[in-house]
Coordinates of C-alpha atoms and ligand atoms in Angstrom, one line a residue:
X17 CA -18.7 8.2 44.6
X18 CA -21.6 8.4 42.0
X19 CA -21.1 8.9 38.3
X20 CA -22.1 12.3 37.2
X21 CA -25.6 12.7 35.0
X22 CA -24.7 12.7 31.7
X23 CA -26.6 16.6 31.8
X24 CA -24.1 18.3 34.0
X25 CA -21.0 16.4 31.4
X26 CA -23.3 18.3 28.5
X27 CA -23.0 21.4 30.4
X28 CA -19.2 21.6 30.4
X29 CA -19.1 20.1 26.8
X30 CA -21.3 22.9 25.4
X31 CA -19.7 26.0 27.2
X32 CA -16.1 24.6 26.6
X33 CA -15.7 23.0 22.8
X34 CA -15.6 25.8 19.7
X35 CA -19.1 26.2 18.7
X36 CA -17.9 25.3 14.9
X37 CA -16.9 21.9 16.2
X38 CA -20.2 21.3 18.5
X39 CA -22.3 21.8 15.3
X40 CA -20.3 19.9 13.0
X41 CA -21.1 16.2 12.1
X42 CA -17.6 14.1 12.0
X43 CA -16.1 13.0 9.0
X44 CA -18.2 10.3 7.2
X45 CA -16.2 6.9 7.3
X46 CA -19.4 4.3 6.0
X47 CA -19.5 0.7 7.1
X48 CA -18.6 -1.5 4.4
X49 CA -18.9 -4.7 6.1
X50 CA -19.9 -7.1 3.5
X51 CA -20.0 -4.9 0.9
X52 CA -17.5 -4.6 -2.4
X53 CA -15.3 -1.7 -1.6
X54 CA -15.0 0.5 -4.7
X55 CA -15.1 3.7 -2.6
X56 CA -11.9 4.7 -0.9
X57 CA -9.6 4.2 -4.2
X58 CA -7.7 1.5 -2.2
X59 CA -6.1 -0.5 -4.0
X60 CA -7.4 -4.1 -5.1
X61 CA -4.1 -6.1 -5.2
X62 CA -2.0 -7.6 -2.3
X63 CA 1.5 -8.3 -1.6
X64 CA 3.6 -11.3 -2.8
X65 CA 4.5 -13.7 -0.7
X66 CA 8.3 -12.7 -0.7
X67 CA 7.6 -9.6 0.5
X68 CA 4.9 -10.1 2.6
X69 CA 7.7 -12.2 4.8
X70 CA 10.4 -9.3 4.6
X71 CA 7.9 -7.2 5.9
X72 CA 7.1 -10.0 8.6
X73 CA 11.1 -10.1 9.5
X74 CA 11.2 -6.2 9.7
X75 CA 8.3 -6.2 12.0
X76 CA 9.7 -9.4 13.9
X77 CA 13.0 -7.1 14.8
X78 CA 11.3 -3.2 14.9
X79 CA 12.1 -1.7 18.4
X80 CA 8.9 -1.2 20.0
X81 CA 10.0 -0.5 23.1
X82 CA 12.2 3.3 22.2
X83 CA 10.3 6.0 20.6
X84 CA 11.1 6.5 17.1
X85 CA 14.9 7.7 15.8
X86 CA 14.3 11.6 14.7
X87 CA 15.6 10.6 11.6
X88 CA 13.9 8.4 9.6
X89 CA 16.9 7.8 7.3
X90 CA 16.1 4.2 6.4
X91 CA 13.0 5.2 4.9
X92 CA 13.9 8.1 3.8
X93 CA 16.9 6.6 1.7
X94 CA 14.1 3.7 0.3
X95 CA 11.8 6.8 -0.8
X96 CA 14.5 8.5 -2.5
X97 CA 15.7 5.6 -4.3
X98 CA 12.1 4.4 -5.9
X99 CA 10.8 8.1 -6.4
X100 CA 12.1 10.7 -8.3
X101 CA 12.7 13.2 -5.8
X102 CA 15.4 15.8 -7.0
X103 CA 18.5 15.3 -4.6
X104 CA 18.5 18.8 -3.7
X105 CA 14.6 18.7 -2.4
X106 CA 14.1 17.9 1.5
X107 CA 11.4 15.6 2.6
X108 CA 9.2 15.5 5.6
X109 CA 7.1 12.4 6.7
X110 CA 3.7 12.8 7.4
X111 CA 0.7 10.4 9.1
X112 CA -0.9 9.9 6.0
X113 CA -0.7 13.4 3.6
X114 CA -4.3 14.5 5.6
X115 CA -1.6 15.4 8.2
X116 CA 0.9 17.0 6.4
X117 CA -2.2 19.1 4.6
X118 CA -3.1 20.3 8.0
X119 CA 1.0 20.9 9.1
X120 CA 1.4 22.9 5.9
X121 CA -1.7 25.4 7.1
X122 CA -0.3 25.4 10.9
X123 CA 3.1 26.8 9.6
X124 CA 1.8 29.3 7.5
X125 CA -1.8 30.9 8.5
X126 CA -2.7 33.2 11.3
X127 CA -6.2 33.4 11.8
X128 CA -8.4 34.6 9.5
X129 CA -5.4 34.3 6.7
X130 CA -6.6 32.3 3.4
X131 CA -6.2 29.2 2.2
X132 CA -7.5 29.1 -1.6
X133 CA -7.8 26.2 -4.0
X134 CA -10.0 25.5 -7.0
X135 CA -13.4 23.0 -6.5
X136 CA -14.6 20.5 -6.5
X137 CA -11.6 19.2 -4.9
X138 CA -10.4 17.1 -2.0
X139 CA -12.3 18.2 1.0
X140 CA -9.6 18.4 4.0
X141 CA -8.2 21.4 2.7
X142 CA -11.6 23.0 3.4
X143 CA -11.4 21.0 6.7
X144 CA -7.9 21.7 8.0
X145 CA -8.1 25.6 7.2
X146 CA -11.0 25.9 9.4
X147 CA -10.1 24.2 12.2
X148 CA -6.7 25.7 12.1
X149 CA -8.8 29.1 11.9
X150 CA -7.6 29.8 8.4
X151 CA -10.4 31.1 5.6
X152 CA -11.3 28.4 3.0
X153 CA -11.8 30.2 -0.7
X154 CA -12.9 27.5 -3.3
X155 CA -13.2 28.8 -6.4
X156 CA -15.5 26.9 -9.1
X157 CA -13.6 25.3 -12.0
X158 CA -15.7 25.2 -15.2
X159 CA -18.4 22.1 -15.7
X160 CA -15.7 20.1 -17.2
X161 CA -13.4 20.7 -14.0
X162 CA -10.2 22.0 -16.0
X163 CA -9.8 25.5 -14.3
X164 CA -11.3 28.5 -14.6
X165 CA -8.1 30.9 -14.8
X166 CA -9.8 34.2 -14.7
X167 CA -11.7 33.6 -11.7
X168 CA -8.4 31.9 -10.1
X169 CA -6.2 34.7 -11.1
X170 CA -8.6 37.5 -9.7
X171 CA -9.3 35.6 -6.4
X172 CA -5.9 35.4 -5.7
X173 CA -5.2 38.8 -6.4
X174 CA -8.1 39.1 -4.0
X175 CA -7.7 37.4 -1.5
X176 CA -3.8 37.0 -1.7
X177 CA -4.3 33.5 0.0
X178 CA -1.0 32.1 2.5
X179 CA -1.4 28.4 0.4
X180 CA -3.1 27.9 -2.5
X181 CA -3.7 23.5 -2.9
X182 CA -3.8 22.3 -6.4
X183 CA -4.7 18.3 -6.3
X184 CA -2.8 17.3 -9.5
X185 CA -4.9 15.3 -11.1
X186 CA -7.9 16.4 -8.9
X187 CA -10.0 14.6 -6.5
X188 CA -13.1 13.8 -7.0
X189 CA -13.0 14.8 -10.6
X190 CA -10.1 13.0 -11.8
X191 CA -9.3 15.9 -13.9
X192 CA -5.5 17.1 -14.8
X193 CA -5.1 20.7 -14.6
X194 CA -2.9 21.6 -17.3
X195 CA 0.8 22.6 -16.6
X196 CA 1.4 25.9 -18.1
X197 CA -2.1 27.2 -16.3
X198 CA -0.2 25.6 -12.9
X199 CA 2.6 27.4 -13.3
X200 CA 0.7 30.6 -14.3
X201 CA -0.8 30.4 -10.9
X202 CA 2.4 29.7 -9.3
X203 CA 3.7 32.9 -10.4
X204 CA 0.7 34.4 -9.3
X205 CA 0.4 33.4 -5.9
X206 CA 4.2 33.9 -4.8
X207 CA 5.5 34.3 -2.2
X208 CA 1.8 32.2 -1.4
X209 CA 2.8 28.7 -1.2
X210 CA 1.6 26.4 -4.0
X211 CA 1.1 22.7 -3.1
X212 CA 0.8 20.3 -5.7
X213 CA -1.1 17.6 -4.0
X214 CA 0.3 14.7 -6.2
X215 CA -2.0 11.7 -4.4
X216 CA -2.7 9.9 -7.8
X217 CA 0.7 10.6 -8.9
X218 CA 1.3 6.6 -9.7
X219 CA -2.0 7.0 -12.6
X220 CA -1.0 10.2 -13.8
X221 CA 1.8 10.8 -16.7
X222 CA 3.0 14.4 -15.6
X223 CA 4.6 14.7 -12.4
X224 CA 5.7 18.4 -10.7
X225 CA 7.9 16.4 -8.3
X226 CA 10.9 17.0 -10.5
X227 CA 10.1 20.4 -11.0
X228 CA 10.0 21.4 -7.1
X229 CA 12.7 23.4 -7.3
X230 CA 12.3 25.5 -9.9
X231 CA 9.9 28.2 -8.5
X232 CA 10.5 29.6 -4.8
X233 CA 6.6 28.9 -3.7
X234 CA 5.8 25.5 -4.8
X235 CA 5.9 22.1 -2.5
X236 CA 4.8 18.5 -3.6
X237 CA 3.0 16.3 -1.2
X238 CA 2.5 12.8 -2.0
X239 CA 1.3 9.7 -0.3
X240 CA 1.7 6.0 -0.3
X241 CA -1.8 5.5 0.5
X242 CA -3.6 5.1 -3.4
X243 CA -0.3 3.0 -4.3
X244 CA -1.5 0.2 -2.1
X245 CA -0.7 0.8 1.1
X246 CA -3.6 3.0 2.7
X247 CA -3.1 1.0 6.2
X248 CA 0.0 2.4 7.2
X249 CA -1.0 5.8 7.3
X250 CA 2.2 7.6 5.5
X251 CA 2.9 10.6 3.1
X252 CA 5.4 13.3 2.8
X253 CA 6.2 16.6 1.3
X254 CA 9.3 17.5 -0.9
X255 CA 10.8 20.9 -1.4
X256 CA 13.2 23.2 -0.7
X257 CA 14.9 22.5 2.4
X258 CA 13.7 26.4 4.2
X259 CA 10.3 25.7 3.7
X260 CA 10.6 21.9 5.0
X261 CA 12.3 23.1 8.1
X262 CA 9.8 25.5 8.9
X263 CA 7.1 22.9 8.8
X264 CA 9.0 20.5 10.6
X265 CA 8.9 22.7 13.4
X266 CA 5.1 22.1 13.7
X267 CA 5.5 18.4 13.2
X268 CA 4.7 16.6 16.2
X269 CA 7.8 14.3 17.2
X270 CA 7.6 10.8 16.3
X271 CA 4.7 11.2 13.9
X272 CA 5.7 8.3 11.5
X273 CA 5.4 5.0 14.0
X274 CA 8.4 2.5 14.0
X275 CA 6.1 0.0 12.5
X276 CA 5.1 2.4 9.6
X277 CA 8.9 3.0 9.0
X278 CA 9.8 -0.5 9.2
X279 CA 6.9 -1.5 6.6
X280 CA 7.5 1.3 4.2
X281 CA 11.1 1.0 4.1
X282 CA 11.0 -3.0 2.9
X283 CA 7.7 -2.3 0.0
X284 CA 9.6 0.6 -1.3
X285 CA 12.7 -1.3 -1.7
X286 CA 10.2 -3.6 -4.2
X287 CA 8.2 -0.4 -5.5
X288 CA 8.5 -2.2 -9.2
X289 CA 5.5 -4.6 -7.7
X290 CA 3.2 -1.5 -7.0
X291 CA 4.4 0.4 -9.7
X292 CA 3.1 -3.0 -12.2
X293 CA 0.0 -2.7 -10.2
X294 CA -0.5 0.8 -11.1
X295 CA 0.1 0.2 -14.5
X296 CA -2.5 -2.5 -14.3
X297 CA -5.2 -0.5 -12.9
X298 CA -4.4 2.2 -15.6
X299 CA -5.4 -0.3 -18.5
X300 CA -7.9 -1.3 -16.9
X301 CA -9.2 2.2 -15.7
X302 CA -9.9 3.1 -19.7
X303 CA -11.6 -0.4 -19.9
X304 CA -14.1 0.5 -17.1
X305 CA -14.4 4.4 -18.6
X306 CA -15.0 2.4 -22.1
X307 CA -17.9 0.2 -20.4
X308 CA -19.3 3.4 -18.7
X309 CA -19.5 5.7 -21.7
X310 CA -21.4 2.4 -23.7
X311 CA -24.1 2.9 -21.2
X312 CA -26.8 4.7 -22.4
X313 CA -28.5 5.7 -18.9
X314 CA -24.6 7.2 -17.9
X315 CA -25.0 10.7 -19.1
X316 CA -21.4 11.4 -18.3
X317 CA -17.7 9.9 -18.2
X318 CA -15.2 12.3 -17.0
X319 CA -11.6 11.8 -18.2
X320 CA -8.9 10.6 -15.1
X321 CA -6.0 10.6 -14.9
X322 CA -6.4 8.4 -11.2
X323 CA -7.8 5.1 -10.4
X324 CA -11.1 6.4 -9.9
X325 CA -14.1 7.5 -12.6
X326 CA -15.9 9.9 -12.1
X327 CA -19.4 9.7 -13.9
X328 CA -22.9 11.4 -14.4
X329 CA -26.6 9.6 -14.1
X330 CA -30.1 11.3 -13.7
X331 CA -30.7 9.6 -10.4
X332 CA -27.1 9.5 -8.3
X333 CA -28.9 8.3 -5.0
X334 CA -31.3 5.6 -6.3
X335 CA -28.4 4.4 -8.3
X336 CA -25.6 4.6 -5.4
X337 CA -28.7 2.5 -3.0
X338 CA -29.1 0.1 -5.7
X339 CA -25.8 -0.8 -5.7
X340 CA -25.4 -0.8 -2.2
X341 CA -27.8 -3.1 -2.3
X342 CA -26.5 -5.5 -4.6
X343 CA -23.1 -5.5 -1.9
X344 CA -21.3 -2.4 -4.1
X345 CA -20.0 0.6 -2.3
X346 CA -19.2 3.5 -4.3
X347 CA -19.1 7.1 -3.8
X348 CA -22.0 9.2 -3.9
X349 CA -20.1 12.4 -4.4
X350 CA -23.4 14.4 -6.0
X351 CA -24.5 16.7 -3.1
X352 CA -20.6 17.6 -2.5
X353 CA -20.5 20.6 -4.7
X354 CA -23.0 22.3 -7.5
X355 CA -20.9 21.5 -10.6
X356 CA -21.2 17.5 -9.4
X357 CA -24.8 17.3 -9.6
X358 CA -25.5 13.9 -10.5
X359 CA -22.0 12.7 -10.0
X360 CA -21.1 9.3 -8.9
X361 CA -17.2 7.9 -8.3
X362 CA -16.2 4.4 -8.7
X363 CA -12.8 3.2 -7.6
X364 CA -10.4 1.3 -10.4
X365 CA -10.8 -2.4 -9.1
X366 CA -9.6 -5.5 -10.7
X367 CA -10.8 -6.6 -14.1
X368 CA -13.7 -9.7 -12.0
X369 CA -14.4 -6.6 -9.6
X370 CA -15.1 -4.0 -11.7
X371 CA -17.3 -6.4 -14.2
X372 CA -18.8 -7.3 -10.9
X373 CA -19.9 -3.5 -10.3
X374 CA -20.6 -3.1 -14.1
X375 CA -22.8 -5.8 -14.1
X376 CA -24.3 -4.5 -11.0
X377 CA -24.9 -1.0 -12.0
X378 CA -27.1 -2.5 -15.5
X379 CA -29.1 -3.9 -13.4
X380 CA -29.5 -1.1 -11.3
X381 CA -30.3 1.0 -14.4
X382 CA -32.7 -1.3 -15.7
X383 CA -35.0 -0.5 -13.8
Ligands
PLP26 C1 -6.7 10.4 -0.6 C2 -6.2 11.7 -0.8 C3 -5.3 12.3 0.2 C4 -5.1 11.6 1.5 O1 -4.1 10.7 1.6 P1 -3.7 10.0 2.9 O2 -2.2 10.0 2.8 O3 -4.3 8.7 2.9 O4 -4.1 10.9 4.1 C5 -4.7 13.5 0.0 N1 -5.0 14.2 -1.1 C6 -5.9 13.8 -2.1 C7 -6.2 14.6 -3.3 C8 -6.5 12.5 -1.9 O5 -7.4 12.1 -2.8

């Protein structure tokens, strides 16, 4: 038997896969062999040695050979007693929150139903409503990226979207939305679920996590993934326990790998080490916005409230190619959105990384 010509696979391929699918280019993950990696918001540090071997011992006695217990109660235990997730709240475990995103728009749209959320913002929500067949609505904040209420409040009463996704603080802006004009739009979405997209939750200093059970329509997803531990692929949702059962229902089973659960259960038994890193890249966060602002080529430095900065120049590519050049990857996040024309965002590094990209970017500028 002969291989078939690559033509007649084509063929198939082009009368079988959704035509929104065939003409879109897959999600952009750039090389950064070699290069200073200031683009993800990973962060910088590493473990100590002392936990580094727990986790070693954990992973030396994980079953690998029986799928995952249904319950990840170990885990689950570790969570609860390093985050402050009220005791009434339920919890589901996702593969990384871009999972649980998409989950969250399985459970709740039928085609065609909308999912709404202010932009710029964190494009999978965008992503997940349209290939689950839901409508994305993004509605423009203002040039500073705080909200534009009126415009939210009359697309929702538009469009009275199934989920509404607030990233609290926002991504890529680094913006905090503020509370009361949160729970404003709480009100005014019910029953329309609200999720609180907490990823930057460890830089921010307002949290809705305690607050999850106080309004009927409101979930808080959260990941591990900015707090240092973006390999292991894990996030979850809190809330009240009807709407976490409903969304478990559309979980596929054993989601969270044993290896995941094994990891994640001995770090977040030592969460004070990544909560001292957070508090490290905080500092040194307004240090970097400082540097930034002193620039005079930077037109713009955005306040965040993540480990990121978001900032404006008159030439965003030359400026991101420059630096690529001199081994530093950033984010060119400029041709993502109108109200970012210009914009370029720089991951929180240590204090010899991010002089390394400051020095870097001068240079670039200079010329
Ligand atoms: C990075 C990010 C996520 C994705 O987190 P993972 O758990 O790594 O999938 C979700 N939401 C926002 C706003 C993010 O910036």
């Amino acid at each position: 038997m002969s291989t078939v010509s690559a033509a007649a696979v084509e063929a198939c391929v082009a009368s079988v896969v959704r035509a929104d699918v065939q003409s879109t280019r897959a999600y952009h993950v750039g090389d950064a062999t070699g290069l200073l990696k200031l683009d993800a918001m990973e962060n910088p540090y590493g473990l100590p040695e002392l936990v580094r071997q727990e986790v070693a011992q954990a992973l030396a006695g994980a079953t690998l050979n029986r799928y995952p217990a249904p319950d990840a109660v170990a885990l689950e235990s570790a969570l609860r007693t390093a985050t402050a997730i009220p005791t009434q709240a339920s919890v589901m475990f996702g593969n990384g929150s871009d999972e649980l995103i998409h989950l969250l728009i399985q459970a709740t749209c039928q085609p065609g139903d909308v999912v709404l959320s202010p932009v710029p913002t964190f494009v999978m929500y965008a992503v997940s409503a349209q290939w689950n067949h839901a409508r994305f609505v993004g509605v423009d904040t203002l040039p500073d990226f705080s909200l534009d209420m009126a415009a939210m409040l009359s697309a929702i009463a538009q469009h009275k979207p199934k989920v509404v996704f607030l990233a609290y603080p926002n991504n890529p802006t680094g913006c905090a939305f503020g509370i009361e004009e949160i729970q404003t739009l709480i009100q005014a979405a019910a029953p329309g679920l609200v999720v609180i997209d907490e990823a930057y939750a460890p830089f921010a200093s307002h949290s809705f996590m305690p607050h999850v059970l106080e309004a009927p329509n409101v979930v808080v997803v959260r990941t591990v993934s900015k707090q240092g531990l973006a390999g292991i692929r894990l996030g979850y949702v809190a809330g009240a326990s009807a709407w976490i059962s409903q969304f478990d229902k559309v979980r596929p089973p054993y989601n969270i790998n044993v290896l995941t659960r094994e990891v994640a259960a001995v770090i977040l038994r030592h969460h004070e080490v990544l909560d001292a890193q957070a508090q490290h890249l905080c500092m040194d966060r307004e240090k970097l916005s400082t540097a930034l602002k002193n620039m005079s080529d930077v037109l713009e430095v955005y306040p965040t409230h993540a480990n990121f900065v978001l900032f404006r120049v008159g030439k965003p590519d030359e400026v991101f190619n420059g630096l690529k050049k001199q081994g530093i990857l950033i984010r060119n996040v400029s041709a993502g959105h109108p109200l970012l024309a210009g914009c370029l965002r720089v991951t929180v590094s240590t204090p010899e990384e991010n002089e390394q990209f400051l020095s870097a970017l001068r240079k670039v500028m200079a010329k």
